[in-house]
Short mmCIF file of C-alpha atoms and ligand atoms in Angstrom, two decimals:
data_model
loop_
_atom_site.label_atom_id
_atom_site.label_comp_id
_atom_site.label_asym_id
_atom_site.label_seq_id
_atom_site.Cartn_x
_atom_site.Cartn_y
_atom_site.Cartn_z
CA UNK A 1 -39.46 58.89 -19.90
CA UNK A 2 -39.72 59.63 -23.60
CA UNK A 3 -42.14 62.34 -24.07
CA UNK A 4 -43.83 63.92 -26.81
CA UNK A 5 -44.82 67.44 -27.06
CA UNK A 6 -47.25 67.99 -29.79
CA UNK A 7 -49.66 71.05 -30.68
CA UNK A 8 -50.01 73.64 -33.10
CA UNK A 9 -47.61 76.77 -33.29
CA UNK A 10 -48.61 78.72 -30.60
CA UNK A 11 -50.21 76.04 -28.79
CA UNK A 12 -48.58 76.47 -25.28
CA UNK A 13 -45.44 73.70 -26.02
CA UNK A 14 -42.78 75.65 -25.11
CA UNK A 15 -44.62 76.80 -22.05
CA UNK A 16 -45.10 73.34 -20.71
CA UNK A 17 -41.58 72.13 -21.75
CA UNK A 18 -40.73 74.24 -19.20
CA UNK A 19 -42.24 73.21 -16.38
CA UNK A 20 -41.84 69.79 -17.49
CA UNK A 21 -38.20 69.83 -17.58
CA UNK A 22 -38.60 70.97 -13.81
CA UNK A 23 -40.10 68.14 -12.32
CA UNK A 24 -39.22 65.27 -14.30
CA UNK A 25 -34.99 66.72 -14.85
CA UNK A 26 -35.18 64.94 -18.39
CA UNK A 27 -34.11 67.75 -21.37
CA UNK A 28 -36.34 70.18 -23.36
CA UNK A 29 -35.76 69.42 -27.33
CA UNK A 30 -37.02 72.01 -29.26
CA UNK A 31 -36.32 71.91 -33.34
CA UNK A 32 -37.08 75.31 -33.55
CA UNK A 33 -34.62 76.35 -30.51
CA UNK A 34 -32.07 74.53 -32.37
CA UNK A 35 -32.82 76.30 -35.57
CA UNK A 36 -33.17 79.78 -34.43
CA UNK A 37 -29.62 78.95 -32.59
CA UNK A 38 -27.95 78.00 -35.66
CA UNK A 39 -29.69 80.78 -37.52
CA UNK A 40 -28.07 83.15 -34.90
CA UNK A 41 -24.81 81.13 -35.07
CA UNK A 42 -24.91 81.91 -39.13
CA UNK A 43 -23.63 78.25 -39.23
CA UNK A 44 -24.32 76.06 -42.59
CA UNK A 45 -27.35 74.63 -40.75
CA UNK A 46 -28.71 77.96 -40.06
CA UNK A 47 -28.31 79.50 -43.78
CA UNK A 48 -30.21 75.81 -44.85
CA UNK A 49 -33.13 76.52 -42.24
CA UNK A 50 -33.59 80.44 -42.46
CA UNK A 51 -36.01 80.75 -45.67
CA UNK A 52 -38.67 78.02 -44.40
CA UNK A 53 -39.06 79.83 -41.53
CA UNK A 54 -39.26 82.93 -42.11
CA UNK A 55 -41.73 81.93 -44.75
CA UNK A 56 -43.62 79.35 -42.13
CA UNK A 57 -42.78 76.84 -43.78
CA UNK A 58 -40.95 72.85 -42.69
CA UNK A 59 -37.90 72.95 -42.52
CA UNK A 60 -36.74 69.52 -44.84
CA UNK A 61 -37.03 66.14 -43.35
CA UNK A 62 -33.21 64.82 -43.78
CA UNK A 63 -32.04 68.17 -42.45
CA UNK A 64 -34.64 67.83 -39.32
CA UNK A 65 -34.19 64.38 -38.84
CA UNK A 66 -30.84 64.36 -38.60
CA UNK A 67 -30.49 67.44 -35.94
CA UNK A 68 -33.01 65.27 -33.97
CA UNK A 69 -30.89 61.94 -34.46
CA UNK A 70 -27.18 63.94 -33.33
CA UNK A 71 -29.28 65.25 -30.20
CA UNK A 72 -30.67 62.36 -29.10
CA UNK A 73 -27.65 60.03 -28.86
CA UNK A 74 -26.04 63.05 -26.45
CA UNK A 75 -25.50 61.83 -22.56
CA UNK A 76 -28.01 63.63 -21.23
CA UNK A 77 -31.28 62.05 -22.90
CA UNK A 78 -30.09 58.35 -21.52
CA UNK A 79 -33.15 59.13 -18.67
CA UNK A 80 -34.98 60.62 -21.63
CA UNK A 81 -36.39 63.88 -23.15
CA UNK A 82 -39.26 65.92 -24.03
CA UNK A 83 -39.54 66.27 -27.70
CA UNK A 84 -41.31 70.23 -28.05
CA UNK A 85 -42.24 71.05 -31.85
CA UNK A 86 -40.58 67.15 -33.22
CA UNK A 87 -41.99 64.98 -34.89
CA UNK A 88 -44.14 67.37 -37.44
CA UNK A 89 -44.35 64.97 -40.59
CA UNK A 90 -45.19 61.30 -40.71
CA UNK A 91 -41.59 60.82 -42.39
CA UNK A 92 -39.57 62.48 -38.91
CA UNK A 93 -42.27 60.25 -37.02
CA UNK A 94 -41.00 57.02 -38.75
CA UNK A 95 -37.84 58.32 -38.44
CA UNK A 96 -38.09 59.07 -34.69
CA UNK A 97 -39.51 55.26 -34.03
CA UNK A 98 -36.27 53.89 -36.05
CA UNK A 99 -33.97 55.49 -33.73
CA UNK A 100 -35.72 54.94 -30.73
CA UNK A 101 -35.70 51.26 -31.57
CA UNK A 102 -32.31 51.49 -32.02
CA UNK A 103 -31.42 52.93 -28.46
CA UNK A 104 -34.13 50.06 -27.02
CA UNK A 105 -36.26 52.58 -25.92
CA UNK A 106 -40.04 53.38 -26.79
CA UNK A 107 -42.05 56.34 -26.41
CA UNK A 108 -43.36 56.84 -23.22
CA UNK A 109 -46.44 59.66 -24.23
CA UNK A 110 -47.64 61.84 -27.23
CA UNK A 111 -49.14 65.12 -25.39
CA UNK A 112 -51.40 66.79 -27.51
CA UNK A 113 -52.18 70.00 -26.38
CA UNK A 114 -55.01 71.31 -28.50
CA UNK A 115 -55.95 74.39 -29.34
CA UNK A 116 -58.34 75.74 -32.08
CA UNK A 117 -56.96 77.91 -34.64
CA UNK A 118 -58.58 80.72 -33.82
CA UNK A 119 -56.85 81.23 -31.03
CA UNK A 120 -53.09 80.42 -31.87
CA UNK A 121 -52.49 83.94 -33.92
CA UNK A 122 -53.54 86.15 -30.77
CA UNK A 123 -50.87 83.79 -29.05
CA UNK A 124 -48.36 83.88 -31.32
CA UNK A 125 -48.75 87.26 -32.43
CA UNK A 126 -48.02 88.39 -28.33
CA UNK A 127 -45.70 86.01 -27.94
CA UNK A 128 -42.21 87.44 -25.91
CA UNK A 129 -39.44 85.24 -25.80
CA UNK A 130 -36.40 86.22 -23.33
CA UNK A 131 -33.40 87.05 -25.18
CA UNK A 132 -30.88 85.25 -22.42
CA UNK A 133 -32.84 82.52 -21.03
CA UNK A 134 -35.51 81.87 -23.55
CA UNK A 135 -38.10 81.75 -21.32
CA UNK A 136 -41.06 82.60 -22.80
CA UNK A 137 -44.15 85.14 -22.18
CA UNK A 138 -47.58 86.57 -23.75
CA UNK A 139 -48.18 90.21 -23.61
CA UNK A 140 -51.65 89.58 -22.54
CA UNK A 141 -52.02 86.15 -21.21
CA UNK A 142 -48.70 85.80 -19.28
CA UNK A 143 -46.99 89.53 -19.32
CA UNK A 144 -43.45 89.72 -17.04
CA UNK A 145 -43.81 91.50 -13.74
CA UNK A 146 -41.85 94.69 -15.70
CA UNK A 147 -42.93 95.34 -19.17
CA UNK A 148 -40.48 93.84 -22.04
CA UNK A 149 -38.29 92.26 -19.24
CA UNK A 150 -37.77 88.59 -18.38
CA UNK A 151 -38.84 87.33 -14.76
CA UNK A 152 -36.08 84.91 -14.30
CA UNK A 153 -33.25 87.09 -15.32
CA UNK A 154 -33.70 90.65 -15.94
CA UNK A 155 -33.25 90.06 -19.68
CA UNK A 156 -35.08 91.77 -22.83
CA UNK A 157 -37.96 90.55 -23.94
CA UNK A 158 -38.22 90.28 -27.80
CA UNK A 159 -40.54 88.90 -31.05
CA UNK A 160 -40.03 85.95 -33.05
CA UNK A 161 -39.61 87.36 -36.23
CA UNK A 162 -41.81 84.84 -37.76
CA UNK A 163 -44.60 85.52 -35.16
CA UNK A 164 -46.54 87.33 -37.52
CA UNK A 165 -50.57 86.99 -38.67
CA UNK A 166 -49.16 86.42 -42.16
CA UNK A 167 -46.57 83.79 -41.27
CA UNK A 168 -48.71 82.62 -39.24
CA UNK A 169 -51.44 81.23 -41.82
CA UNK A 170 -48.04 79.13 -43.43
CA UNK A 171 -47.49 77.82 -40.56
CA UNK A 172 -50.77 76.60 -39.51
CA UNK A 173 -51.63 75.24 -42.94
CA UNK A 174 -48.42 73.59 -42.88
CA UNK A 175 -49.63 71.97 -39.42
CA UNK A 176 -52.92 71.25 -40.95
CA UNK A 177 -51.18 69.39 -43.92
CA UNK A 178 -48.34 67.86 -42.40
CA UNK A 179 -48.69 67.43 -38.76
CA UNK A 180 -52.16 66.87 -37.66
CA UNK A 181 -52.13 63.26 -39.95
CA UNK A 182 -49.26 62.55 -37.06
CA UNK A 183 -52.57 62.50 -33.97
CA UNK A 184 -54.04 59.10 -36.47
CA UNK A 185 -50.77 57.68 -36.46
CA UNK A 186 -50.33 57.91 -32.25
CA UNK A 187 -53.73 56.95 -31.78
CA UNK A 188 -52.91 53.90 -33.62
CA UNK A 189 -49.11 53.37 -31.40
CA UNK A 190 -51.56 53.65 -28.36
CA UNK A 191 -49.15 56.29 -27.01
CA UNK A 192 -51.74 59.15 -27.98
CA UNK A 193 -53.31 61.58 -25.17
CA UNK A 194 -55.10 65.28 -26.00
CA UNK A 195 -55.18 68.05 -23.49
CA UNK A 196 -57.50 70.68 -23.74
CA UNK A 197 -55.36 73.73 -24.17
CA UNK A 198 -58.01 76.43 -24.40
CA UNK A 199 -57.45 76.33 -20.66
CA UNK A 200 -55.37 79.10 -18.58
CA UNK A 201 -51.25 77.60 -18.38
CA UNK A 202 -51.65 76.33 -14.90
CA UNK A 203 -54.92 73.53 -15.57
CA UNK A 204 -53.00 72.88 -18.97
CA UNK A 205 -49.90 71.62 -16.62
CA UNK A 206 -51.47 69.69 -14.38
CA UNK A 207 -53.87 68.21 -16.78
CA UNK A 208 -50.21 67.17 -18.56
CA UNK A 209 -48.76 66.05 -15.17
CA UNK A 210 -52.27 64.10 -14.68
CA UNK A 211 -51.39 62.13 -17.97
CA UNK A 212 -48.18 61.47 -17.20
CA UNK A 213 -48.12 60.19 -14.10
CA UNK A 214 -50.76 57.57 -15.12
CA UNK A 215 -47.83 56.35 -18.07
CA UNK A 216 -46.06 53.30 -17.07
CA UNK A 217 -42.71 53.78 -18.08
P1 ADP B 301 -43.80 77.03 -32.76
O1 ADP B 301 -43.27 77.09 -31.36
O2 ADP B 301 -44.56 78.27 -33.09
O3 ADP B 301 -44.52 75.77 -33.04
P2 ADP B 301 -41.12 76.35 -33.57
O4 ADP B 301 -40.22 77.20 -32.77
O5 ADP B 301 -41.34 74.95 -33.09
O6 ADP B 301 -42.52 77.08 -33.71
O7 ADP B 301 -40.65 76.29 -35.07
C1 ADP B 301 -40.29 77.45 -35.77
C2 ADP B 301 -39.97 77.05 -37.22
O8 ADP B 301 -38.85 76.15 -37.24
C3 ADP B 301 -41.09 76.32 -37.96
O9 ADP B 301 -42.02 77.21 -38.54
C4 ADP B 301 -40.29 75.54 -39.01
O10 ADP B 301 -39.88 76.38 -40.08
C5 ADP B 301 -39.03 75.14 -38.23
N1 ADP B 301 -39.20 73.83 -37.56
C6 ADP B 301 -39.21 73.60 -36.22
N2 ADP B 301 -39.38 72.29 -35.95
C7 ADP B 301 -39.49 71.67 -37.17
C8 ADP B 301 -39.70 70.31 -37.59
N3 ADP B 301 -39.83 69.31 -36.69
N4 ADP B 301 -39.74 70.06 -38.91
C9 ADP B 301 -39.60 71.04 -39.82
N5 ADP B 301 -39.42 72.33 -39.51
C10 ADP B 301 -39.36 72.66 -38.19
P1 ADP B 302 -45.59 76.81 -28.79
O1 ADP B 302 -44.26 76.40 -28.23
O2 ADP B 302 -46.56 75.67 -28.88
O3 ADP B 302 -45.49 77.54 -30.08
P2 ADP B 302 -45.67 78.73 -26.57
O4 ADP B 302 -45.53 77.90 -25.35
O5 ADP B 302 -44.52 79.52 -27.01
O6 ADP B 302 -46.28 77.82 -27.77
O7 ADP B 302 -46.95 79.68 -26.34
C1 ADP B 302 -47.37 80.60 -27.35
C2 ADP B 302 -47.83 81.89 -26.68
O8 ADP B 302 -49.06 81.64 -25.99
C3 ADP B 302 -46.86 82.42 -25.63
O9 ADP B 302 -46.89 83.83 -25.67
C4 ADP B 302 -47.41 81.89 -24.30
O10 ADP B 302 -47.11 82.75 -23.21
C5 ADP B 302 -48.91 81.86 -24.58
N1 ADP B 302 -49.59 80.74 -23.92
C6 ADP B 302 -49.11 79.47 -23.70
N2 ADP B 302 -50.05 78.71 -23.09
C7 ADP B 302 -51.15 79.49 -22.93
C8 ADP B 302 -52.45 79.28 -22.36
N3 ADP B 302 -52.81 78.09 -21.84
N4 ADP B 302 -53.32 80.30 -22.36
C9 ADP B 302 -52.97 81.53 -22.89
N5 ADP B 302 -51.76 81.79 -23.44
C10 ADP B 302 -50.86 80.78 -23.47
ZN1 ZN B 303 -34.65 85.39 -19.01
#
């Protein structure tokens, strides 16, 4: 199953990634995991990403696209993947159909969890992120068992450094400019379902799981 992740930063993408990759054993792909990896690793790829986002903004197309294209010819997406924070621009979407088409294989679903923006800074802005495992938490909407340590593994808890109110308004313009033109262009590939993700993490999921087990694959 080829799935699509889409939403807003702050959304709740990560969140379902997660338990998606748990029923359906098909890999998590998250552009941003890769970038803050490589921005950790201080490799050439890292140095290239690091000013968009700590400014909120896209990281280039060719650079994206081709992080996206390496990653997806790996062994371990033959049964398929969940794309989390990919496509964001109708250029990586093009791209993303071109080498699908290539590999013979089609998107399955585009999940779009939605989310006003009034709500995604008070997400973002709590946002906790496990510095072993990368699970991820919310200070007020889903706080670890022990304060500023991570469930699964007893890690630290820490920020995104771009989860900030000020980052955050680049970022969601840069949604609003870039990415929401991408719902239009799904609608029209008939691959194209919203969720309502106003709701509390578990209804989101099996809303998702609802979805998805109505896709013929
Ligand atoms: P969020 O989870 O809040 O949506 P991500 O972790 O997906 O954020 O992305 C963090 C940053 O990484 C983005 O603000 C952007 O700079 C960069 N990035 C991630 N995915 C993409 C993409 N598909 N295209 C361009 N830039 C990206
Ligand atoms: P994204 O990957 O789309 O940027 P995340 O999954 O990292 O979003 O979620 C952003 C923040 O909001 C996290 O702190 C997460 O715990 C929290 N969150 C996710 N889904 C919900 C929800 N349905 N209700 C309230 N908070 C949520
Ligand atoms: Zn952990």
């Amino acid at each position: 199953m080829q799935i699509i992740l889409m939403g807003a930063p702050g959304a709740g993408k990560g969140t379902q990634a997660a338990f998606l990759v748990e029923r359906y054993k098909i890999p998590q792909i998250s552009t941003g995991d890769m970038f803050r990896a490589a921005v950790k690793n201080g490799t050439a790829l890292g140095l290239e990403a690091k000013t968009y986002m700590a400014s909120g903004k896209l990281v280039p197309d060719t650079v994206t696209i081709g992080i996206v294209r390496e990653r997806l010819a790996e062994g371990d997406c033959k049964a398929g993947f969940i794309l989390d924070g990919f496509p964001r621009t109708v250029e990586q979407a093009d791209a993303l159909n071109k080498i699908l088409d290539e590999q013979g294989k089609k998107i399955s679903c585009v999940l779009n969890i939605s989310v006003p923006s009034e709500y995604l800074i008070e997400r973002a802005v709590g946002r906790r992120v496990c510095k072993s495992c990368g699970a991820t938490y919310h200070v007020k909407f889903n706080p670890p068992k022990v304060a500023n340590t991570c469930d699964n593994c007893g890690s630290d808890l820490y920020q995104r450094t771009d989860d900030t109110a000020s980052t955050m308004q680049n970022r969601l313009a840069a949604y609003e400019s870039s990415t929401r033109p991408l719902i239009d262009y799904y609608k029209k590939m008939g691959v194209y379902s919203e969720i309502d993700g106003r709701q509390t993490i578990a209804k989101v999921t099996e809303d998702l799981i609802n979805v998805l087990t109505s896709v013929k694959d």
